CSV table of C-alpha atoms and ligand atoms in Angstrom, one decimal:
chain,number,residue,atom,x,y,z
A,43,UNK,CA,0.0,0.0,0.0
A,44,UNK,CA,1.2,3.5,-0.8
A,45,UNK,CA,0.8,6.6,1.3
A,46,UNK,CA,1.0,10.2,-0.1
A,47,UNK,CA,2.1,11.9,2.9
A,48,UNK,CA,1.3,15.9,3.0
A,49,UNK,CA,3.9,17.9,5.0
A,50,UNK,CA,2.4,21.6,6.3
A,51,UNK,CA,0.6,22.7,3.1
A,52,UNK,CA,0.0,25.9,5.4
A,53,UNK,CA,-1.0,29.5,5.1
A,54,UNK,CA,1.7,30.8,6.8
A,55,UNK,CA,4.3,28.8,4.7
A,56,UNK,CA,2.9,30.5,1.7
A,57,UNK,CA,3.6,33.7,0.1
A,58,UNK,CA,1.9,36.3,2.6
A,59,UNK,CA,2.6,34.2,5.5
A,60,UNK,CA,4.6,34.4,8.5
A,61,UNK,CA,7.5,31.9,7.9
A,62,UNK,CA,6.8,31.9,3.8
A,63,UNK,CA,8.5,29.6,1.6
A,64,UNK,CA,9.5,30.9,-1.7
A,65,UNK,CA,6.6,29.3,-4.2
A,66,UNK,CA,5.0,27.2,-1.7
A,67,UNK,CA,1.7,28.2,-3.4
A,68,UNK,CA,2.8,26.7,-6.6
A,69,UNK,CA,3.1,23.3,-6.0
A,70,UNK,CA,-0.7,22.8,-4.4
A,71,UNK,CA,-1.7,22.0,-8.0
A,72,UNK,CA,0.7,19.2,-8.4
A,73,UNK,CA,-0.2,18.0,-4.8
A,74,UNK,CA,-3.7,17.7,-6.0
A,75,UNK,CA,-3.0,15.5,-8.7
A,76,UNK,CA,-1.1,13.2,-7.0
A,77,UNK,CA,-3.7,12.3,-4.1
A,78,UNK,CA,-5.8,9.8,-6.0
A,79,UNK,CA,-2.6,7.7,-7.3
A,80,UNK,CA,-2.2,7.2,-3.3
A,81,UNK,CA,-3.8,4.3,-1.4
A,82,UNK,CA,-3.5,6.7,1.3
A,83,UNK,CA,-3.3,10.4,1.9
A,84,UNK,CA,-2.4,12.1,5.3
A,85,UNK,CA,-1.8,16.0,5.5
A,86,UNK,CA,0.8,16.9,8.6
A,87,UNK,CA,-0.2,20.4,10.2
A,88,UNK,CA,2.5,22.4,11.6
A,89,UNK,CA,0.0,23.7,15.3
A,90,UNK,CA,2.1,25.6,17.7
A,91,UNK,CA,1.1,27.2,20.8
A,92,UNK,CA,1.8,31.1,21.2
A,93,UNK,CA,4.4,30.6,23.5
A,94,UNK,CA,6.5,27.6,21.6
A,95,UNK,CA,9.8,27.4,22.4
A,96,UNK,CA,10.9,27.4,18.5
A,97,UNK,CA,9.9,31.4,18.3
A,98,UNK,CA,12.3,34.0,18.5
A,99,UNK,CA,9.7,36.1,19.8
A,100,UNK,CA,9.7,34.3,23.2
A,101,UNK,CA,13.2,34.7,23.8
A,102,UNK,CA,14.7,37.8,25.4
A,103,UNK,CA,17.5,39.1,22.9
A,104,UNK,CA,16.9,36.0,20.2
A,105,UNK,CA,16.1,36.8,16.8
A,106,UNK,CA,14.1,34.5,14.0
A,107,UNK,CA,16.6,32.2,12.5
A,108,UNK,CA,19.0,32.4,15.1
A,109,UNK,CA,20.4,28.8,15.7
A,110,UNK,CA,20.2,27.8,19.9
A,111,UNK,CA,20.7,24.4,21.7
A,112,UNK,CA,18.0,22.9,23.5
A,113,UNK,CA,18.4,20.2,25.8
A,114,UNK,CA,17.7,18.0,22.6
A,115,UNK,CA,19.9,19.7,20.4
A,116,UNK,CA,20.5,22.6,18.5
A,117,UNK,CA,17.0,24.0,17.2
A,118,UNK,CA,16.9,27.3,14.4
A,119,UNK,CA,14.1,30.0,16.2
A,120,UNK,CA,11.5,30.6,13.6
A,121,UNK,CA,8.9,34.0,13.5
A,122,UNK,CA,5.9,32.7,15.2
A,123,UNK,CA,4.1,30.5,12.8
A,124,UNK,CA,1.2,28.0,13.0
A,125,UNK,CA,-0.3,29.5,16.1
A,126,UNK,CA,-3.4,27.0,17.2
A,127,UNK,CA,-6.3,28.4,15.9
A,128,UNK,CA,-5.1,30.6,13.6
A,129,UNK,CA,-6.0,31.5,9.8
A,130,UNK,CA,-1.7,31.0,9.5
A,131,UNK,CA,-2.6,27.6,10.7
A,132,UNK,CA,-4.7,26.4,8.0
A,133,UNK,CA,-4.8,24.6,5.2
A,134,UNK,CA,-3.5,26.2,2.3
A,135,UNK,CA,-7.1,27.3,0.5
A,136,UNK,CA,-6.9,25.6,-2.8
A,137,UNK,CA,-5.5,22.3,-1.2
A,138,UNK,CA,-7.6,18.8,-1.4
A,139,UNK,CA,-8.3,18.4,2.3
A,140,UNK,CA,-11.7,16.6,1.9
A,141,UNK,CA,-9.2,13.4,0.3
A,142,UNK,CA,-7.4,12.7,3.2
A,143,UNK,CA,-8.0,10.2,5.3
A,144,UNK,CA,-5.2,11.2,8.4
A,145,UNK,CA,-4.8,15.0,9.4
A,146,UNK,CA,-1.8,14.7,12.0
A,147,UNK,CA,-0.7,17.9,14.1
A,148,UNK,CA,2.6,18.4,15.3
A,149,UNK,CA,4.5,20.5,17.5
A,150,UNK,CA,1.8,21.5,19.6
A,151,UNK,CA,4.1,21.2,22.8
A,152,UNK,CA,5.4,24.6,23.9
A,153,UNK,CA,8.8,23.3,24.8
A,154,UNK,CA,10.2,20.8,21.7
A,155,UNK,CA,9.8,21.2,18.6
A,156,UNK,CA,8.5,18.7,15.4
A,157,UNK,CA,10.0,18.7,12.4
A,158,UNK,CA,9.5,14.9,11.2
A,159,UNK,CA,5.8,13.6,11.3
A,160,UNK,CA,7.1,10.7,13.1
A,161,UNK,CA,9.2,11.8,15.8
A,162,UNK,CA,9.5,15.3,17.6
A,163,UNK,CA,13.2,17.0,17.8
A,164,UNK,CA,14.5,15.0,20.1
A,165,UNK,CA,14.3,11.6,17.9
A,166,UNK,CA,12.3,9.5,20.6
A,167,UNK,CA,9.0,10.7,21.0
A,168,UNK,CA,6.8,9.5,18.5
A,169,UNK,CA,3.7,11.2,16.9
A,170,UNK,CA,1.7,8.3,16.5
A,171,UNK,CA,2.0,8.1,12.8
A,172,UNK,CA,4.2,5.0,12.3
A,173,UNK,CA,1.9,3.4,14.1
A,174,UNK,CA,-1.2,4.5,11.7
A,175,UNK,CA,0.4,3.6,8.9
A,176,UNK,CA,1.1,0.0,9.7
A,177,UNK,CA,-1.8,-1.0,10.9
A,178,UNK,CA,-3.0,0.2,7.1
A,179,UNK,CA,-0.3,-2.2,5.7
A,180,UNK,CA,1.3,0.8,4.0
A,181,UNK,CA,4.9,0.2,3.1
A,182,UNK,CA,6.2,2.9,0.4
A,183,UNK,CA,6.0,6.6,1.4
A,184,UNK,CA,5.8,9.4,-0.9
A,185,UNK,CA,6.3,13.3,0.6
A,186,UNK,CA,5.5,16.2,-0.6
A,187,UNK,CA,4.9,20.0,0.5
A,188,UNK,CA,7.1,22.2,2.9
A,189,UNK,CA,9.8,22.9,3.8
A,190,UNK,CA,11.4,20.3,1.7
A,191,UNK,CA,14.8,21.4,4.1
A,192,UNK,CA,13.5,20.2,7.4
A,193,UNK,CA,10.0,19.2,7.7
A,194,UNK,CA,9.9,17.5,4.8
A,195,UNK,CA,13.7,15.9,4.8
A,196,UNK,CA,13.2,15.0,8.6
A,197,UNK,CA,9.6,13.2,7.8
A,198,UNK,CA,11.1,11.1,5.1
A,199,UNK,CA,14.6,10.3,6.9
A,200,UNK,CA,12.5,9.1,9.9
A,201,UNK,CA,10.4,7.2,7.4
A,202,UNK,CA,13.5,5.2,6.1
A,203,UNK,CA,15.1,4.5,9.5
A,204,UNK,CA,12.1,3.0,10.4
A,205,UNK,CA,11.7,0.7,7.4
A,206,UNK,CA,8.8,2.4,5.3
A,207,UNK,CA,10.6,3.0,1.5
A,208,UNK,CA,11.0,7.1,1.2
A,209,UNK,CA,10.6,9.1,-1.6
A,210,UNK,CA,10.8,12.9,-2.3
A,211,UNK,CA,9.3,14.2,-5.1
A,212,UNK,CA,10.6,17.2,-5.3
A,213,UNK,CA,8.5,19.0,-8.2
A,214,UNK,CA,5.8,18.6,-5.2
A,215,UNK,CA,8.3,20.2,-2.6
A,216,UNK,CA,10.1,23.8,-1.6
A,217,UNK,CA,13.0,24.8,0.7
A,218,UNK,CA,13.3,27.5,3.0
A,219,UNK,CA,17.3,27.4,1.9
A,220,UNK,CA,18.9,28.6,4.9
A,221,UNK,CA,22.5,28.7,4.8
A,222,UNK,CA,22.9,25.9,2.6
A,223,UNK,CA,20.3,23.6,4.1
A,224,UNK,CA,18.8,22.4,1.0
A,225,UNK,CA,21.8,21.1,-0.3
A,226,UNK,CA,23.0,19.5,2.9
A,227,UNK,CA,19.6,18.4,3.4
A,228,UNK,CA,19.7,16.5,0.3
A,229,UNK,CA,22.9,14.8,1.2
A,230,UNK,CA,21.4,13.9,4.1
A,231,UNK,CA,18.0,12.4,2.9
A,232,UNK,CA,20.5,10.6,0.2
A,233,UNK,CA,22.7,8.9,2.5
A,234,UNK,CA,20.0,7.5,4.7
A,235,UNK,CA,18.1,5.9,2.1
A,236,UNK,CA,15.9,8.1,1.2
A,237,UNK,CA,15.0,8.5,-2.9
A,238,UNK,CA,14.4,11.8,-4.6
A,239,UNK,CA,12.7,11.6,-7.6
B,338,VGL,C1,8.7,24.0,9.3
B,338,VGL,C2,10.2,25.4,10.4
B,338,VGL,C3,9.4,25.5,11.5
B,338,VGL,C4,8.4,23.2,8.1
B,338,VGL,C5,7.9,24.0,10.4
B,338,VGL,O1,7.2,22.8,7.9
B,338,VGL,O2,9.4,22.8,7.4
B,338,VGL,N1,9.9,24.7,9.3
B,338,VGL,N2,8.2,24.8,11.5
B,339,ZN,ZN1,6.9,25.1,13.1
C-alpha cells in the first residue's frame, strides 16, 4: 500500500505568511494530482502554541533564524508561525483536504519542537504516525509539500530508518534554503536511504 504523505501545506508557509517559503503556493496543483494515485493520503499540520519554544519572539534578545541548543539539540528560532487556531494555521485554500484520510498535528508542545511527522526533535518521541500507517499495511512513502529542508527531509529520513521505502518528489516540494540547508539536506536524505525523484 502507498501513502502520499502531505507535509504543512499551510498558510503561513505561503507567500503572505509568517514563515513563507519561496513558491509554496505553486506546488498545491501538483499536490492535488497526485492524491488519487495514493492508497492513502495524510496531510501533517504544523500547530504551535503562542508561547513555543521554537519562536524567537519568546526569547529575550533572540532573533528569528537564530540557531540555539536545547536540551535536545541545536533548534533554528522561527517567526511565530502556526499559532493554534489561527488563519496561518490552516490549510493552504486551494488544497484537497476533503481526500485525506489522516490530518496529524505536530509540534503543539510549547517546549520541543517537530520537524519529522514521526518523531518530535529529540528523535524519541513518537507522533503516532508510524503506528497509523502499519496497521494500514502501507509500506512505500511518498512526501510532498514544505519545507522540503526540514520538515519535509526530517519526515522522510524518519520514514526510512524506520523501514517504510521514502521518496521525495521534489517537483511537489520547496526549501526554505537557509545557509545551505537544502543542499545539505539532500545529502542527508541521500545517505539514509531516502530517494528523490
Ligand atoms: C517547518 C520550520 C518550522 C516546516 C515548520 O514545515 O518545514 N519549518 N516549522
Ligand atoms: Zn513550526
Amino acid at each position: 500500500m502507498r501513502a502520499l504523505i502531505v507535509v504543512d501545506m499551510q498558510v503561513d508557509f505561503c507567500p503572505g505568511g509568517a514563515l513563507a517559503v519561496a513558491g509554496g503556493d505553486e506546488i498545491v496543483p501538483a499536490i492535488n494530482d497526485l492524491m488519487p494515485d495514493h492508497d492513502v493520503v495524510v496531510l501533517t499540520q504544523d500547530w504551535h502554541p503562542q508561547d513555543h519554544s521554537s519562536f524567537a519572539a519568546n526569547r529575550p534578545d533572540a532573533q528569528p533564524f537564530e540557531l540555539v541548543q536545547m536540551d535536545y539539540g541545536p533548534q533554528v528560532l522561527w517567526p511565530a508561525h502556526c499559532v493554534i487556531g489561527t488563519p496561518g494555521a490552516g490549510f493552504h485554500p486551494a488544497l484537497a483536504t476533503d481526500v485525506a484520510d489522516l490530518v496529524i498535528r505536530k509540534g503543539f508542545r510549547p517546549n520541543i519542537d517537530s520537524y519529522s511527522a514521526f518523531f518530535e526533535n529529540d528523535h524519541v518521541t513518537p507522533t503516532g504516525l508510524a503506528g497509523y500507517l502499519r496497521d494500514r499495511a502501507v509500506d512505500e512513502l511518498s512526501f510532498v509539500g514544505l519545507a522540503q529542508d526540514f520538515c519535509v527531509a526530517w519526515s522522510a529520513m524518519d520514514a526510512a530508518r524506520l523501514g517504510f521505502r521514502a521518496t521525495v518528489i521534489e517537483d511537489a516540494t520547496r526549501a526554505i534554503d537557509l545557509d545551505g540547508s537544502l543542499a545539505q539536506a539532500r545529502d542527508d536524505m541521500r545517505a539514509a536511504g531516502v530517494r528523490l525523484a
